[in-house]
């Protein structure tokens, strides 16, 4: 069956409690529910993962991404500096959409630069949970 890998990086386990004015009041569990419902609607399966640790995310991607239809990744702050995650996404060569809940271009200057985005087919930023669903739709058409 067609499978999409969904990864959330550091601090996204705090969704709902963390800066709710920016990230909203819904939790990571709510996000996972939304993503699973979307997967059912699209007729795909999902491998969902969140970690606060760069290496764990990379290990997960090495294991789960090969053979997947695509990767939807919100690397959190790793977006802004993790060359290891960038290298990982480049090496895997699986179509990737980078998602950010907030609009990284409308915030602090340091957030507008994503080093991982260069390894992605595209970036969806600022559309909240909806960004994940749109990314999944896109990957399902590839
Ligand atoms: C984020 C934006 C990042 O700048 C931040 O470090 C996050 C969340 C977002 O989803 O808007 O952790 O990726």
PDB file of C-alpha atoms and ligand atoms in Angstrom:
ATOM      1  CA  UNK A   1       0.000   0.000   0.000  1.00  0.00           C
ATOM      2  CA  UNK A   2       1.070   3.559  -0.664  1.00  0.00           C
ATOM      3  CA  UNK A   3       2.684   5.092   2.389  1.00  0.00           C
ATOM      4  CA  UNK A   4       3.563   8.619   3.462  1.00  0.00           C
ATOM      5  CA  UNK A   5       6.045   9.374   6.232  1.00  0.00           C
ATOM      6  CA  UNK A   6       5.091  12.230   8.570  1.00  0.00           C
ATOM      7  CA  UNK A   7       7.785  13.670  10.844  1.00  0.00           C
ATOM      8  CA  UNK A   8       7.582  16.403  13.461  1.00  0.00           C
ATOM      9  CA  UNK A   9      10.745  17.757  15.056  1.00  0.00           C
ATOM     10  CA  UNK A  10      11.744  19.336  18.357  1.00  0.00           C
ATOM     11  CA  UNK A  11       9.133  20.908  20.626  1.00  0.00           C
ATOM     12  CA  UNK A  12       6.192  19.918  18.455  1.00  0.00           C
ATOM     13  CA  UNK A  13       5.213  17.483  21.222  1.00  0.00           C
ATOM     14  CA  UNK A  14       4.243  20.654  23.121  1.00  0.00           C
ATOM     15  CA  UNK A  15       1.612  21.697  20.588  1.00  0.00           C
ATOM     16  CA  UNK A  16      -1.458  23.083  22.328  1.00  0.00           C
ATOM     17  CA  UNK A  17       0.543  24.373  25.272  1.00  0.00           C
ATOM     18  CA  UNK A  18       3.412  26.003  23.420  1.00  0.00           C
ATOM     19  CA  UNK A  19       2.863  29.631  22.367  1.00  0.00           C
ATOM     20  CA  UNK A  20      -0.810  29.000  21.505  1.00  0.00           C
ATOM     21  CA  UNK A  21      -1.134  32.403  19.814  1.00  0.00           C
ATOM     22  CA  UNK A  22       1.377  31.187  17.240  1.00  0.00           C
ATOM     23  CA  UNK A  23       0.821  27.440  17.099  1.00  0.00           C
ATOM     24  CA  UNK A  24      -2.829  27.158  18.150  1.00  0.00           C
ATOM     25  CA  UNK A  25      -4.503  25.238  20.954  1.00  0.00           C
ATOM     26  CA  UNK A  26      -4.716  21.814  19.348  1.00  0.00           C
ATOM     27  CA  UNK A  27      -2.261  19.133  20.474  1.00  0.00           C
ATOM     28  CA  UNK A  28       0.128  16.857  18.611  1.00  0.00           C
ATOM     29  CA  UNK A  29      -2.403  14.041  19.180  1.00  0.00           C
ATOM     30  CA  UNK A  30      -5.002  16.205  17.397  1.00  0.00           C
ATOM     31  CA  UNK A  31      -2.565  16.735  14.537  1.00  0.00           C
ATOM     32  CA  UNK A  32      -1.949  12.995  14.270  1.00  0.00           C
ATOM     33  CA  UNK A  33      -5.737  12.388  14.185  1.00  0.00           C
ATOM     34  CA  UNK A  34      -6.105  14.950  11.386  1.00  0.00           C
ATOM     35  CA  UNK A  35      -3.262  13.372   9.420  1.00  0.00           C
ATOM     36  CA  UNK A  36      -4.676   9.840   9.856  1.00  0.00           C
ATOM     37  CA  UNK A  37      -8.128  10.990   8.708  1.00  0.00           C
ATOM     38  CA  UNK A  38      -6.539  12.554   5.632  1.00  0.00           C
ATOM     39  CA  UNK A  39      -4.619   9.338   4.954  1.00  0.00           C
ATOM     40  CA  UNK A  40      -7.872   7.318   5.080  1.00  0.00           C
ATOM     41  CA  UNK A  41      -9.517   9.779   2.673  1.00  0.00           C
ATOM     42  CA  UNK A  42      -6.583   9.475   0.271  1.00  0.00           C
ATOM     43  CA  UNK A  43      -6.311   5.700   0.626  1.00  0.00           C
ATOM     44  CA  UNK A  44      -2.720   5.755   1.887  1.00  0.00           C
ATOM     45  CA  UNK A  45      -1.051   4.622   5.099  1.00  0.00           C
ATOM     46  CA  UNK A  46       1.135   6.843   7.252  1.00  0.00           C
ATOM     47  CA  UNK A  47       4.216   6.307   9.424  1.00  0.00           C
ATOM     48  CA  UNK A  48       4.057   9.098  12.000  1.00  0.00           C
ATOM     49  CA  UNK A  49       6.960  10.161  14.207  1.00  0.00           C
ATOM     50  CA  UNK A  50       7.928  13.023  16.518  1.00  0.00           C
ATOM     51  CA  UNK A  51      11.231  13.486  18.261  1.00  0.00           C
ATOM     52  CA  UNK A  52      13.168  16.208  20.012  1.00  0.00           C
ATOM     53  CA  UNK A  53      16.427  14.587  18.848  1.00  0.00           C
ATOM     54  CA  UNK A  54      18.037  15.194  15.473  1.00  0.00           C
ATOM     55  CA  UNK A  55      19.703  11.756  15.348  1.00  0.00           C
ATOM     56  CA  UNK A  56      16.470   9.937  16.170  1.00  0.00           C
ATOM     57  CA  UNK A  57      14.716  11.738  13.336  1.00  0.00           C
ATOM     58  CA  UNK A  58      17.513  10.821  10.936  1.00  0.00           C
ATOM     59  CA  UNK A  59      17.479   7.164  12.077  1.00  0.00           C
ATOM     60  CA  UNK A  60      13.696   7.057  11.651  1.00  0.00           C
ATOM     61  CA  UNK A  61      13.924   8.494   8.134  1.00  0.00           C
ATOM     62  CA  UNK A  62      16.685   6.043   7.151  1.00  0.00           C
ATOM     63  CA  UNK A  63      14.428   3.198   8.246  1.00  0.00           C
ATOM     64  CA  UNK A  64      10.987   4.375   7.141  1.00  0.00           C
ATOM     65  CA  UNK A  65      11.445   6.632   4.118  1.00  0.00           C
ATOM     66  CA  UNK A  66      12.838   4.151   1.559  1.00  0.00           C
ATOM     67  CA  UNK A  67       9.941   2.908  -0.533  1.00  0.00           C
ATOM     68  CA  UNK A  68       7.546   5.577   0.758  1.00  0.00           C
ATOM     69  CA  UNK A  69       5.545   7.782  -1.560  1.00  0.00           C
ATOM     70  CA  UNK A  70       6.876  10.831   0.171  1.00  0.00           C
ATOM     71  CA  UNK A  71       7.871  12.623   3.342  1.00  0.00           C
ATOM     72  CA  UNK A  72       5.972  15.415   5.072  1.00  0.00           C
ATOM     73  CA  UNK A  73       8.343  16.974   7.564  1.00  0.00           C
ATOM     74  CA  UNK A  74       8.078  19.824  10.003  1.00  0.00           C
ATOM     75  CA  UNK A  75      11.668  19.921  11.266  1.00  0.00           C
ATOM     76  CA  UNK A  76      10.875  22.674  13.806  1.00  0.00           C
ATOM     77  CA  UNK A  77      14.014  24.657  14.625  1.00  0.00           C
ATOM     78  CA  UNK A  78      16.173  22.004  12.914  1.00  0.00           C
ATOM     79  CA  UNK A  79      15.005  23.657   9.676  1.00  0.00           C
ATOM     80  CA  UNK A  80      17.159  26.633  10.458  1.00  0.00           C
ATOM     81  CA  UNK A  81      20.480  24.870  11.024  1.00  0.00           C
ATOM     82  CA  UNK A  82      20.515  21.100  10.594  1.00  0.00           C
ATOM     83  CA  UNK A  83      22.814  20.245   7.720  1.00  0.00           C
ATOM     84  CA  UNK A  84      22.677  16.631   8.932  1.00  0.00           C
ATOM     85  CA  UNK A  85      18.929  16.556   8.302  1.00  0.00           C
ATOM     86  CA  UNK A  86      19.410  18.311   4.958  1.00  0.00           C
ATOM     87  CA  UNK A  87      22.002  15.677   3.958  1.00  0.00           C
ATOM     88  CA  UNK A  88      19.645  12.928   5.106  1.00  0.00           C
ATOM     89  CA  UNK A  89      16.764  14.195   2.953  1.00  0.00           C
ATOM     90  CA  UNK A  90      19.087  14.631  -0.021  1.00  0.00           C
ATOM     91  CA  UNK A  91      20.498  11.123   0.407  1.00  0.00           C
ATOM     92  CA  UNK A  92      17.088   9.478   0.686  1.00  0.00           C
ATOM     93  CA  UNK A  93      15.851  11.034  -2.541  1.00  0.00           C
ATOM     94  CA  UNK A  94      12.184  10.590  -1.568  1.00  0.00           C
ATOM     95  CA  UNK A  95       9.846  13.466  -2.555  1.00  0.00           C
ATOM     96  CA  UNK A  96       9.598  15.737   0.449  1.00  0.00           C
ATOM     97  CA  UNK A  97       7.343  18.601   1.451  1.00  0.00           C
ATOM     98  CA  UNK A  98       8.500  20.763   4.351  1.00  0.00           C
ATOM     99  CA  UNK A  99       5.666  22.113   6.453  1.00  0.00           C
ATOM    100  CA  UNK A 100       5.570  24.845   9.075  1.00  0.00           C
ATOM    101  CA  UNK A 101       2.500  25.613  11.129  1.00  0.00           C
ATOM    102  CA  UNK A 102       3.408  29.290  11.397  1.00  0.00           C
ATOM    103  CA  UNK A 103       4.522  31.545   8.570  1.00  0.00           C
ATOM    104  CA  UNK A 104       8.291  31.459   9.099  1.00  0.00           C
ATOM    105  CA  UNK A 105       8.670  34.537   6.872  1.00  0.00           C
ATOM    106  CA  UNK A 106       6.455  36.656   9.100  1.00  0.00           C
ATOM    107  CA  UNK A 107       8.420  36.007  12.299  1.00  0.00           C
ATOM    108  CA  UNK A 108      11.960  36.544  13.611  1.00  0.00           C
ATOM    109  CA  UNK A 109      14.562  37.006  10.882  1.00  0.00           C
ATOM    110  CA  UNK A 110      16.411  33.756  11.763  1.00  0.00           C
ATOM    111  CA  UNK A 111      13.294  31.706  10.997  1.00  0.00           C
ATOM    112  CA  UNK A 112      12.972  32.839   7.403  1.00  0.00           C
ATOM    113  CA  UNK A 113      16.033  30.769   6.423  1.00  0.00           C
ATOM    114  CA  UNK A 114      15.487  27.016   6.132  1.00  0.00           C
ATOM    115  CA  UNK A 115      18.529  24.921   5.241  1.00  0.00           C
ATOM    116  CA  UNK A 116      16.426  21.749   4.983  1.00  0.00           C
ATOM    117  CA  UNK A 117      13.942  23.306   2.513  1.00  0.00           C
ATOM    118  CA  UNK A 118      16.559  23.017  -0.197  1.00  0.00           C
ATOM    119  CA  UNK A 119      16.109  19.247  -0.093  1.00  0.00           C
ATOM    120  CA  UNK A 120      12.310  19.562  -0.408  1.00  0.00           C
ATOM    121  CA  UNK A 121      10.141  19.766  -3.508  1.00  0.00           C
ATOM    122  CA  UNK A 122       8.241  22.554  -1.811  1.00  0.00           C
ATOM    123  CA  UNK A 123       7.412  24.270   1.434  1.00  0.00           C
ATOM    124  CA  UNK A 124       4.027  25.062   2.985  1.00  0.00           C
ATOM    125  CA  UNK A 125       4.307  27.632   5.724  1.00  0.00           C
ATOM    126  CA  UNK A 126       1.669  29.366   7.813  1.00  0.00           C
ATOM    127  CA  UNK A 127      -1.387  27.229   7.044  1.00  0.00           C
ATOM    128  CA  UNK A 128      -1.480  25.395  10.366  1.00  0.00           C
ATOM    129  CA  UNK A 129      -2.639  21.765  10.386  1.00  0.00           C
ATOM    130  CA  UNK A 130      -4.033  22.207   6.885  1.00  0.00           C
ATOM    131  CA  UNK A 131      -0.507  22.369   5.499  1.00  0.00           C
ATOM    132  CA  UNK A 132       0.063  18.697   6.351  1.00  0.00           C
ATOM    133  CA  UNK A 133      -3.069  17.601   4.482  1.00  0.00           C
ATOM    134  CA  UNK A 134      -2.182  19.688   1.437  1.00  0.00           C
ATOM    135  CA  UNK A 135       1.334  18.216   1.447  1.00  0.00           C
ATOM    136  CA  UNK A 136      -0.110  14.689   1.604  1.00  0.00           C
ATOM    137  CA  UNK A 137      -2.462  15.434  -1.310  1.00  0.00           C
ATOM    138  CA  UNK A 138       0.467  16.693  -3.353  1.00  0.00           C
ATOM    139  CA  UNK A 139       2.678  13.689  -2.595  1.00  0.00           C
ATOM    140  CA  UNK A 140      -0.150  11.300  -3.398  1.00  0.00           C
ATOM    141  CA  UNK A 141      -0.291  12.717  -6.925  1.00  0.00           C
ATOM    142  CA  UNK A 142       3.428  12.212  -7.595  1.00  0.00           C
TER     143      UNK A 142
HETATM  144  C1  LIG B   1       7.913  25.715  13.142  1.00  0.00           C
HETATM  145  C2  LIG B   1       8.668  27.038  12.946  1.00  0.00           C
HETATM  146  C3  LIG B   1      10.076  26.939  13.512  1.00  0.00           C
HETATM  147  O1  LIG B   1      10.748  28.175  13.350  1.00  0.00           O
HETATM  148  C4  LIG B   1      10.036  26.606  14.981  1.00  0.00           C
HETATM  149  O2  LIG B   1      11.348  26.450  15.477  1.00  0.00           O
HETATM  150  C5  LIG B   1       9.197  25.425  15.287  1.00  0.00           C
HETATM  151  C6  LIG B   1       7.924  25.286  14.598  1.00  0.00           C
HETATM  152  C7  LIG B   1       6.449  25.815  12.689  1.00  0.00           C
HETATM  153  O3  LIG B   1       5.811  24.774  12.568  1.00  0.00           O
HETATM  154  O4  LIG B   1       5.933  26.931  12.495  1.00  0.00           O
HETATM  155  O5  LIG B   1       9.503  24.629  16.162  1.00  0.00           O
HETATM  156  O6  LIG B   1       8.543  24.718  12.353  1.00  0.00           O
END
